[in-house]
Tab-separated table of C-alpha atoms and ligand atoms in Angstrom:
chain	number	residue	atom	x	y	z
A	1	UNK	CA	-10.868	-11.194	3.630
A	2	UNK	CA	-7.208	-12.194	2.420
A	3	UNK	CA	-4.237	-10.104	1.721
A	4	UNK	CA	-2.058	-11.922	-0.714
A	5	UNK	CA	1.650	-9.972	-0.094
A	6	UNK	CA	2.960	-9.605	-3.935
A	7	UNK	CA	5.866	-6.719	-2.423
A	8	UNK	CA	6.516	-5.100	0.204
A	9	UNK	CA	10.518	-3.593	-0.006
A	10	UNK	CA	11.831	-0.490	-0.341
A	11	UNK	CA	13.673	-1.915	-3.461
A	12	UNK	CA	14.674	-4.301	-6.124
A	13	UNK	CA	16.629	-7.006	-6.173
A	14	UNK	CA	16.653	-11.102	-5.919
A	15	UNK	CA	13.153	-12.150	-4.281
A	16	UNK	CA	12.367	-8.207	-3.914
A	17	UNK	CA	9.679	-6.899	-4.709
A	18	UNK	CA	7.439	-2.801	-4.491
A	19	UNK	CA	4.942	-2.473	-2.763
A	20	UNK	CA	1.596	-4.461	-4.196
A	21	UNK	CA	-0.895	-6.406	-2.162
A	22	UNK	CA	-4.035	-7.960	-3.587
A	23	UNK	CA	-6.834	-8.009	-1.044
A	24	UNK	CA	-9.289	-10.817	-2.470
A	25	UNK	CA	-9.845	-11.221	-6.159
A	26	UNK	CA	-10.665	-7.661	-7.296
A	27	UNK	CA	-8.546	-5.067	-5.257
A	28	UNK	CA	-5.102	-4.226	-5.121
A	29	UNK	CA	-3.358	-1.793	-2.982
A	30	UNK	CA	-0.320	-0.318	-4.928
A	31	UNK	CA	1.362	-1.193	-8.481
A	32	UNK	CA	4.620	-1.780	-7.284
A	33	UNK	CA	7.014	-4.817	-9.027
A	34	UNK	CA	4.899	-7.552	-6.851
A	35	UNK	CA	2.440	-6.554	-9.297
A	36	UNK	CA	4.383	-8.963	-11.896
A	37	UNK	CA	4.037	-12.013	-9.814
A	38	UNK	CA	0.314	-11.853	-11.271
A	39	UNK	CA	-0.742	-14.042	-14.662
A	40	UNK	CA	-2.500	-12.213	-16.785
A	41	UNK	CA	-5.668	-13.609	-15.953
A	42	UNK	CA	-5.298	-12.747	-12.016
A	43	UNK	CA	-4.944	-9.281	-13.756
A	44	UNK	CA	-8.102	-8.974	-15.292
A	45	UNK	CA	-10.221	-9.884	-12.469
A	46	UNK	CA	-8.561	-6.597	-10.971
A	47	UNK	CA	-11.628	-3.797	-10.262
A	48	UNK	CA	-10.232	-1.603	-7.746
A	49	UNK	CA	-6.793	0.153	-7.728
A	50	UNK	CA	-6.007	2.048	-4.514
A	51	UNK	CA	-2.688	4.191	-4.967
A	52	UNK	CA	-1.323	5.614	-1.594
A	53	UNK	CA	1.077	7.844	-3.504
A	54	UNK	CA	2.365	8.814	-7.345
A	55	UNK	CA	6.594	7.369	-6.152
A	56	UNK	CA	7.570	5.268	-8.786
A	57	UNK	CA	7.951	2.108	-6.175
A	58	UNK	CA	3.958	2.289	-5.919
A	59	UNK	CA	2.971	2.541	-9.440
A	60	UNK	CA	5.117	1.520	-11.535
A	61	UNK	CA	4.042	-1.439	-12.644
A	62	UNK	CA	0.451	-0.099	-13.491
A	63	UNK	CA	1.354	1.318	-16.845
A	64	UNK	CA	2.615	-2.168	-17.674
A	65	UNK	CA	0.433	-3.882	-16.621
A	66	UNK	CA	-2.422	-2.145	-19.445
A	67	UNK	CA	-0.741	-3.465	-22.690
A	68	UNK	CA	-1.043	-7.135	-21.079
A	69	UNK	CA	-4.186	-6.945	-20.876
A	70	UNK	CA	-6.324	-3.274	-22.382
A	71	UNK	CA	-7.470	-5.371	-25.306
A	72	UNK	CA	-9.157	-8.230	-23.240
A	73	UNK	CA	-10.882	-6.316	-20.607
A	74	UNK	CA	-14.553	-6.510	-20.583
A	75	UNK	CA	-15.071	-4.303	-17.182
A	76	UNK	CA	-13.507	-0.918	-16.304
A	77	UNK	CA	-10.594	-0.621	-13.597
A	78	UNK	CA	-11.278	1.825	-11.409
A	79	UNK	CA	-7.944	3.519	-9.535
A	80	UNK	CA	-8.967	5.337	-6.680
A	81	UNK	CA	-6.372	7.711	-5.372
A	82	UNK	CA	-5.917	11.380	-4.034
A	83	UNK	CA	-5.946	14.430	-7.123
A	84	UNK	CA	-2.160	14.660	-6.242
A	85	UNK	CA	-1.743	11.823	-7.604
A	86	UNK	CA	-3.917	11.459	-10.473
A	87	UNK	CA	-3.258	14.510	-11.846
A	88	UNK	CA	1.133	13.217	-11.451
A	89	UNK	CA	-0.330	9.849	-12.918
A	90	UNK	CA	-2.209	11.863	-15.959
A	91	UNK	CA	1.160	14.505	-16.264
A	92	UNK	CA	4.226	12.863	-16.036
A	93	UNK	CA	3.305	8.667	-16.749
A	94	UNK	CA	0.175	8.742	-19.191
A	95	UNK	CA	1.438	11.689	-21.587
A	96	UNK	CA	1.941	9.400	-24.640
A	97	UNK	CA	5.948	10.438	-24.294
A	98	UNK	CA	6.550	8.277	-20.571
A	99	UNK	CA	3.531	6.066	-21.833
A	100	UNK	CA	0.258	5.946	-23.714
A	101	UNK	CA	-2.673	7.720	-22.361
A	102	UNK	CA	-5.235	4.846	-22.264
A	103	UNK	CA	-7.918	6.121	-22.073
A	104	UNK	CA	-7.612	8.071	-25.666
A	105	UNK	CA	-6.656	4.987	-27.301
A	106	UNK	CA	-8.501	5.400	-30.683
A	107	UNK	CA	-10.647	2.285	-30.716
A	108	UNK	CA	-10.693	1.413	-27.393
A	109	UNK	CA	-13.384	2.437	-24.763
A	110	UNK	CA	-12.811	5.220	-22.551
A	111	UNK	CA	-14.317	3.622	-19.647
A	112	UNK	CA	-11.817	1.225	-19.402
A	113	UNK	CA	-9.846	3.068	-16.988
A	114	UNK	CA	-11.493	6.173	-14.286
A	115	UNK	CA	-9.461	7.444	-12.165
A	116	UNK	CA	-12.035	8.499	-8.807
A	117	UNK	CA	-10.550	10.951	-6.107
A	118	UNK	CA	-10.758	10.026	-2.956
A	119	UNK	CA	-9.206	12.042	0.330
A	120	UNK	CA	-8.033	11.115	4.198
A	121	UNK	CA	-11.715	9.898	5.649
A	122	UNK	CA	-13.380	8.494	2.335
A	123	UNK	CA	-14.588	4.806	2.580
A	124	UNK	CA	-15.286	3.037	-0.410
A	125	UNK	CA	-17.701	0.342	0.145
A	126	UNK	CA	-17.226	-2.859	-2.090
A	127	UNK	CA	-18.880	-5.633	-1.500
A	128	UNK	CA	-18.572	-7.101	2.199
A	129	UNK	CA	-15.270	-4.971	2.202
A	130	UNK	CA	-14.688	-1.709	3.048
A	131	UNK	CA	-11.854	0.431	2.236
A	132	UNK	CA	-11.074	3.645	3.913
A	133	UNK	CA	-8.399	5.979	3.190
A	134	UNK	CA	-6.185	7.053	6.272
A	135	UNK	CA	-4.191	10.547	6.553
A	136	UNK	CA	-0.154	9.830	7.361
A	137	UNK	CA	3.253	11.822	6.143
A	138	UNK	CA	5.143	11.526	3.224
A	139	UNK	CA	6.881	14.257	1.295
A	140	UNK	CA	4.757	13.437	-1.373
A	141	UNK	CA	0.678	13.462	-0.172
A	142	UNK	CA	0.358	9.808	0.675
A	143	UNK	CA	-2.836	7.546	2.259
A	144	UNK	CA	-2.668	4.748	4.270
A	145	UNK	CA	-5.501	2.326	3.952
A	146	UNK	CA	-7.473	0.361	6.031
A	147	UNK	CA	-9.759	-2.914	4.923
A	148	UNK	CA	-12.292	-3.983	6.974
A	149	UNK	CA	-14.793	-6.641	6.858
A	150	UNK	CA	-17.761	-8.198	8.972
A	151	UNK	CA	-14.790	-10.539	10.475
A	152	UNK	CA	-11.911	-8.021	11.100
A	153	UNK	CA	-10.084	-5.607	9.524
A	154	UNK	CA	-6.273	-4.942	8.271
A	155	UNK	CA	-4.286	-1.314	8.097
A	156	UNK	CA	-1.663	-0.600	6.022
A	157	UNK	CA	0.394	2.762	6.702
A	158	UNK	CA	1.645	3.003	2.810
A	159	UNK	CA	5.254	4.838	2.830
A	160	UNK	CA	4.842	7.287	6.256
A	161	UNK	CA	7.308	8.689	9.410
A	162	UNK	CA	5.746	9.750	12.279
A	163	UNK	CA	1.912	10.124	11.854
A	164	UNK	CA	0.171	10.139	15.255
A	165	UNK	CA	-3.412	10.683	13.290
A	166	UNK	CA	-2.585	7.556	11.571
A	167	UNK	CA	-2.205	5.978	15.258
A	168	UNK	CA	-5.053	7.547	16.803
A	169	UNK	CA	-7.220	5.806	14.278
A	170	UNK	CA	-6.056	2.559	13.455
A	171	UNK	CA	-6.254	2.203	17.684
A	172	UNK	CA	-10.178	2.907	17.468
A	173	UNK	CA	-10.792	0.170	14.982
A	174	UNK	CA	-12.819	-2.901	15.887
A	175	UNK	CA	-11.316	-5.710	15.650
A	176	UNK	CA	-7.975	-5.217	13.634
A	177	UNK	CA	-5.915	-7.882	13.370
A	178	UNK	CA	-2.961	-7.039	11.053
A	179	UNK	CA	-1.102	-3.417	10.925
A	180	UNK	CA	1.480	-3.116	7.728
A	181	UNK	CA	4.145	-0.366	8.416
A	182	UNK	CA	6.666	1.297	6.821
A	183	UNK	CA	9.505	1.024	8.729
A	184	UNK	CA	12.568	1.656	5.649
A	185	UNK	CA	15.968	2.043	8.305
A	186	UNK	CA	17.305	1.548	11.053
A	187	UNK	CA	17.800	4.228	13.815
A	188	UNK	CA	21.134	4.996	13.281
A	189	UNK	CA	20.107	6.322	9.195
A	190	UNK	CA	17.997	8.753	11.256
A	191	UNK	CA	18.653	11.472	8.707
A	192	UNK	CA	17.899	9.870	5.695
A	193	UNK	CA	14.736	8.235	6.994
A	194	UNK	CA	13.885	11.884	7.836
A	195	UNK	CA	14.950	13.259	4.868
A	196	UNK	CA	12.762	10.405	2.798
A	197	UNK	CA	9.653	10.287	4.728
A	198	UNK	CA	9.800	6.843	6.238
A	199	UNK	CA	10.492	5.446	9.914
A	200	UNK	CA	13.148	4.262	11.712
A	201	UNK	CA	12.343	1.462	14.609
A	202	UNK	CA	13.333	4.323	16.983
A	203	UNK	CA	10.908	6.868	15.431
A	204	UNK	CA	7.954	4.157	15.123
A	205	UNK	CA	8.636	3.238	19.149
A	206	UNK	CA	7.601	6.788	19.705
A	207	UNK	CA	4.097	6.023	17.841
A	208	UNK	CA	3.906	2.790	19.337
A	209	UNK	CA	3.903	4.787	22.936
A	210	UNK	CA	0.583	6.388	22.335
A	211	UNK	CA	-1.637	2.620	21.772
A	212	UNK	CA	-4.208	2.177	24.454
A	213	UNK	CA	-2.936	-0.446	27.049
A	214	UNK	CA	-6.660	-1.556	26.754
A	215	UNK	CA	-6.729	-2.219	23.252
A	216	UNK	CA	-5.708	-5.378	22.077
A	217	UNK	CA	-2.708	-4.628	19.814
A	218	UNK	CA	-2.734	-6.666	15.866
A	219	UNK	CA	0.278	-8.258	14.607
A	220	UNK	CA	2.791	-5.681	13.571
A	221	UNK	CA	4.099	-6.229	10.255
A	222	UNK	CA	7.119	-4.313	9.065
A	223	UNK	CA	7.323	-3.330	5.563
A	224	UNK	CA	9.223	-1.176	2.858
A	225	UNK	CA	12.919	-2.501	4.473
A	226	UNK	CA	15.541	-1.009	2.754
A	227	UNK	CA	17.789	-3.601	0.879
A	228	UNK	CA	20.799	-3.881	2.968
A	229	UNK	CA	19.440	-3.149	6.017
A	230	UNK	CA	16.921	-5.596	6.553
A	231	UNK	CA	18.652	-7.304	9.522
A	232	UNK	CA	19.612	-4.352	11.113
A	233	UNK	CA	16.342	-2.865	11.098
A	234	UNK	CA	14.178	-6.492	12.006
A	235	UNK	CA	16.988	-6.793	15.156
A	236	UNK	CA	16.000	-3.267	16.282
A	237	UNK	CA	12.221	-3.864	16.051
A	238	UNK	CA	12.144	-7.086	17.744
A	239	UNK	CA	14.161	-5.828	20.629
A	240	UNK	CA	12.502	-2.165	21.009
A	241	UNK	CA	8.440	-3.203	20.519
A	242	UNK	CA	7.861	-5.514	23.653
A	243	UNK	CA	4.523	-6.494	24.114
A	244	UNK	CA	3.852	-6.647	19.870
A	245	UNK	CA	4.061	-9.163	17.877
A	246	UNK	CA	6.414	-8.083	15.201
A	247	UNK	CA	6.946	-10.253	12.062
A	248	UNK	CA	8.803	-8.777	8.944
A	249	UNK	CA	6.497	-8.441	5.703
A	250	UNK	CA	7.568	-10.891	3.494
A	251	UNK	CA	6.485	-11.021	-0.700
A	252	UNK	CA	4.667	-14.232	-0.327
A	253	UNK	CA	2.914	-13.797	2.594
A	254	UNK	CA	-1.007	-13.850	3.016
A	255	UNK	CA	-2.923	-12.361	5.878
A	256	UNK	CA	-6.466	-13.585	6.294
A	257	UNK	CA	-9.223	-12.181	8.260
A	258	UNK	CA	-11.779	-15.119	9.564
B	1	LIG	ZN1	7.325	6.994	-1.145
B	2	LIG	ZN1	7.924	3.478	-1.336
């Protein structure tokens, strides 16, 4: 299992990307602007779309991405996501006056896009990888997700602050090798990570507290940094989380399970 990083900041700019990762050929976490960095025939070996949440940083690329390539699909993408957020995704983005609603296209099969709800606990099995959606917090409802396969697996917290259920699982997996978290600024923005839904390195620490000394720990990548406050926010994790291996997520990046 590979995840290719396509984006992984908490906003735009030169070499920035939303949040997108690929995970093999067929599956993509998030629609993010990383989604872009895909030709149009990486797009239409895309199957499976797992949304954590409806912000715009996490899907907005998926309504542009279905006029590159609607007419030329031959197999239906399936997005798998919570109600929340299909029913935002079918309300305010596919109401033909944000953007078309493709599957009414006159013409075009309505297969070609299902939307299937999923919830905290449900594993999707595909192939020799298995996808299972974890419960954090987010003002909006939001899933993390976890990938495993036969050789390892890899977590990714989508946008979260404190979640010690998302903890308490991801420390009972076999095996995982690579955590992706959402840590957006540093400790002294407090209040606006609060107010947003995301952690600060001094909020995560307090997470980071409750993993099992006998568990080996994975690699801890951070994710979703803030533009401007990258540095700040890197220097704070690498001094705070001894004993973890802390790297910061980078577009570009590709984390493979062997
Ligand atoms: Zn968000
Ligand atoms: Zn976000």
């Amino acid at each position: 299992m590979q995840v290719q990083v396509l984006g992984c900041s908490g906003g735009i700019g030169a070499g920035l990307k939303t949040t997108c990762l690929g995970v093999d050929e067929s599956i993509l976490i998030d629609a993010g602007t990383g989604l872009e960095l895909l030709s149009a025939e990486r797009m239409l070996q895309l199957r499976h779309l797992f949304i954590t949440h409806a912000h715009l940083d996490h899907i907005c690329c998926l309504p542009l991405m279905l006029p590159t390539i609607f007419e030329r699909m031959q197999q239906p993408l399936k997005i798998y996501a919570s109600s929340v957020v299909i029913e935002a995704l079918k309300a305010h983005i596919f109401n033909w006056t944000i953007w078309p609603d493709y599957t009414q296209i006159p013409g075009s099969s309505s297969d070609l896009l299902q939307f299937v709800e999923i919830e905290a606990g449900t594993t999707v099995e595909l192939g020799c990888i298995r996808v299972t959606a974890l419960e954090v917090n987010h003002p909006t409802p939001t899933l993390g997700y976890l990938m495993q396969s036969d050789e390892g697996a890899i977590a990714f917290s989508g946008d979260t602050t404190t979640a010690p259920q998302f903890w308490q699982t991801v420390s009972q997996v076999d095996g995982l090798q690579h955590l992706l978290i959402d840590v957006s600024f540093p400790s002294d923005q407090q209040q606006v990570a609060d107010a947003s839904g995301h952690y600060s390195p001094a909020a995560l620490l307090q997470d980071l507290q409750s993993w099992p000394d006998e568990v080996a720990k994975p690699v801890l990548h951070i994710s979703h940094l803030k533009p401007g406050f990258e540095e700040a926010v890197m220097d704070e994790c690498y001094e705070l989380f001894k004993g973890w291996d802390v790297r910061r997520l980078a577009s570009g990046d590709r984390l493979i399970v062997e």
